Amino acid sequence: AEAARNSEALARARELAAAAIGVVDADPELATLLALEAIRSAPDGDLPPELENALWAAGNENRLVGTIPSAEAADVAISSDGGLLAVSSQEDVRGVDPSTGETLWTHVEDTSDERTFPSFSTEGLLAVGVVDRSEDGLPNRVLILDGVSGEEVHRIEFPDCAEVETPAWSPDGRYLAVASGEFGCLRGSDGEAPSQFWLEVFDARTWDSVAFLPVETDYGVGPIPRWDETGTLHAMLPYAVIERFEAGTFARLGGSAAT
């Protein structure tokens, strides 16, 4: 009985795979759904080549919808409404219309410092890390740009640090978390011993620092800030327990699963 069920499931999966291949040119999204359903229908541990081929063909047609040229390696972020793409590189920061690829604005500074990791708030602000890589006298900093115009609204400077980057907004846009960077930056707060790796949280209404959060790591790599839908702040660390901080108060909640 089990063999008969497996045979029937396999036949059904092959029919779906054939259907996916049949519509891949006309409707790649439908082809992807059919290919995934084919894989779900297949007996466990039995994935014939035509199922893999169907998924590959559908994904290959459905994956690339357009390209946006960049002179150098770039980091990207998309606004919450999907209407604006931010592209940051060492050269500049650009606001791009994702549907047409048209550059809507460009933000440039007279420096060769490296721009990294753009992040949109729900309020339409764009935070971009700028890592001090030159002798221009400009400190490591995070720029806050107006997403519509690209004009600078505010900047947060870290003159004692050469590696501060990776800004991330809270879900409601109220707070901006900034990480100490890949190699860290020795700083302290309120009489505590200085910490090499940390997160700092800023109130987006006043730009005051509201929390300085040391993060312990044994791997010599700084944390990446991430917020969940409740507003809890997570310090993502490689091969280590994730530190969590309570929404609003930023009290330490302890660790969670390892990354």
mmCIF file with all atom_site columns, C-alpha atoms in Angstrom, residues 11 16-17 19 38 46 71 79 84 89 95 101 107 115 139 144 149 165 184 190-191 230 237:
data_model
loop_
_atom_site.group_PDB
_atom_site.id
_atom_site.type_symbol
_atom_site.label_atom_id
_atom_site.label_alt_id
_atom_site.label_comp_id
_atom_site.label_asym_id
_atom_site.label_entity_id
_atom_site.label_seq_id
_atom_site.pdbx_PDB_ins_code
_atom_site.Cartn_x
_atom_site.Cartn_y
_atom_site.Cartn_z
_atom_site.occupancy
_atom_site.B_iso_or_equiv
_atom_site.pdbx_formal_charge
_atom_site.auth_seq_id
_atom_site.auth_comp_id
_atom_site.auth_asym_id
_atom_site.auth_atom_id
_atom_site.pdbx_PDB_model_num
ATOM 1  C CA . ALA A 1 11  ? 3.442  10.533 -10.806 1.00 0.00 ? 11  ALA A CA 1
ATOM 2  C CA . LEU A 1 16  ? 3.308  19.249 -11.891 1.00 0.00 ? 16  LEU A CA 1
ATOM 3  C CA . ALA A 1 17  ? 6.945  19.483 -12.987 1.00 0.00 ? 17  ALA A CA 1
ATOM 4  C CA . ALA A 1 19  ? 3.255  21.763 -16.170 1.00 0.00 ? 19  ALA A CA 1
ATOM 5  C CA . ALA A 1 38  ? 5.807  19.312 -7.388  1.00 0.00 ? 38  ALA A CA 1
ATOM 6  C CA . ASP A 1 46  ? 12.810 10.748 -3.940  1.00 0.00 ? 46  ASP A CA 1
ATOM 7  C CA . ALA A 1 71  ? 30.762 51.533 -10.517 1.00 0.00 ? 71  ALA A CA 1
ATOM 8  C CA . SER A 1 79  ? 11.939 51.478 1.449   1.00 0.00 ? 79  SER A CA 1
ATOM 9  C CA . LEU A 1 84  ? 12.653 53.680 -3.423  1.00 0.00 ? 84  LEU A CA 1
ATOM 10 C CA . SER A 1 89  ? 29.049 52.664 -2.425  1.00 0.00 ? 89  SER A CA 1
ATOM 11 C CA . GLY A 1 95  ? 18.104 57.008 -4.448  1.00 0.00 ? 95  GLY A CA 1
ATOM 12 C CA . GLY A 1 101 ? 16.229 52.079 -12.563 1.00 0.00 ? 101 GLY A CA 1
ATOM 13 C CA . HIS A 1 107 ? 24.326 62.327 -2.110  1.00 0.00 ? 107 HIS A CA 1
ATOM 14 C CA . ARG A 1 115 ? 29.773 54.303 2.660   1.00 0.00 ? 115 ARG A CA 1
ATOM 15 C CA . PRO A 1 139 ? 35.240 61.241 11.629  1.00 0.00 ? 139 PRO A CA 1
ATOM 16 C CA . ILE A 1 144 ? 20.615 60.489 8.193   1.00 0.00 ? 144 ILE A CA 1
ATOM 17 C CA . SER A 1 149 ? 15.356 64.336 -1.634  1.00 0.00 ? 149 SER A CA 1
ATOM 18 C CA . GLU A 1 165 ? 28.723 51.099 10.876  1.00 0.00 ? 165 GLU A CA 1
ATOM 19 C CA . GLY A 1 184 ? 35.203 47.243 17.228  1.00 0.00 ? 184 GLY A CA 1
ATOM 20 C CA . ASP A 1 190 ? 28.403 55.644 32.984  1.00 0.00 ? 190 ASP A CA 1
ATOM 21 C CA . GLY A 1 191 ? 31.663 54.660 34.624  1.00 0.00 ? 191 GLY A CA 1
ATOM 22 C CA . THR A 1 230 ? 7.942  43.687 18.937  1.00 0.00 ? 230 THR A CA 1
ATOM 23 C CA . LEU A 1 237 ? 26.992 37.620 16.494  1.00 0.00 ? 237 LEU A CA 1
#
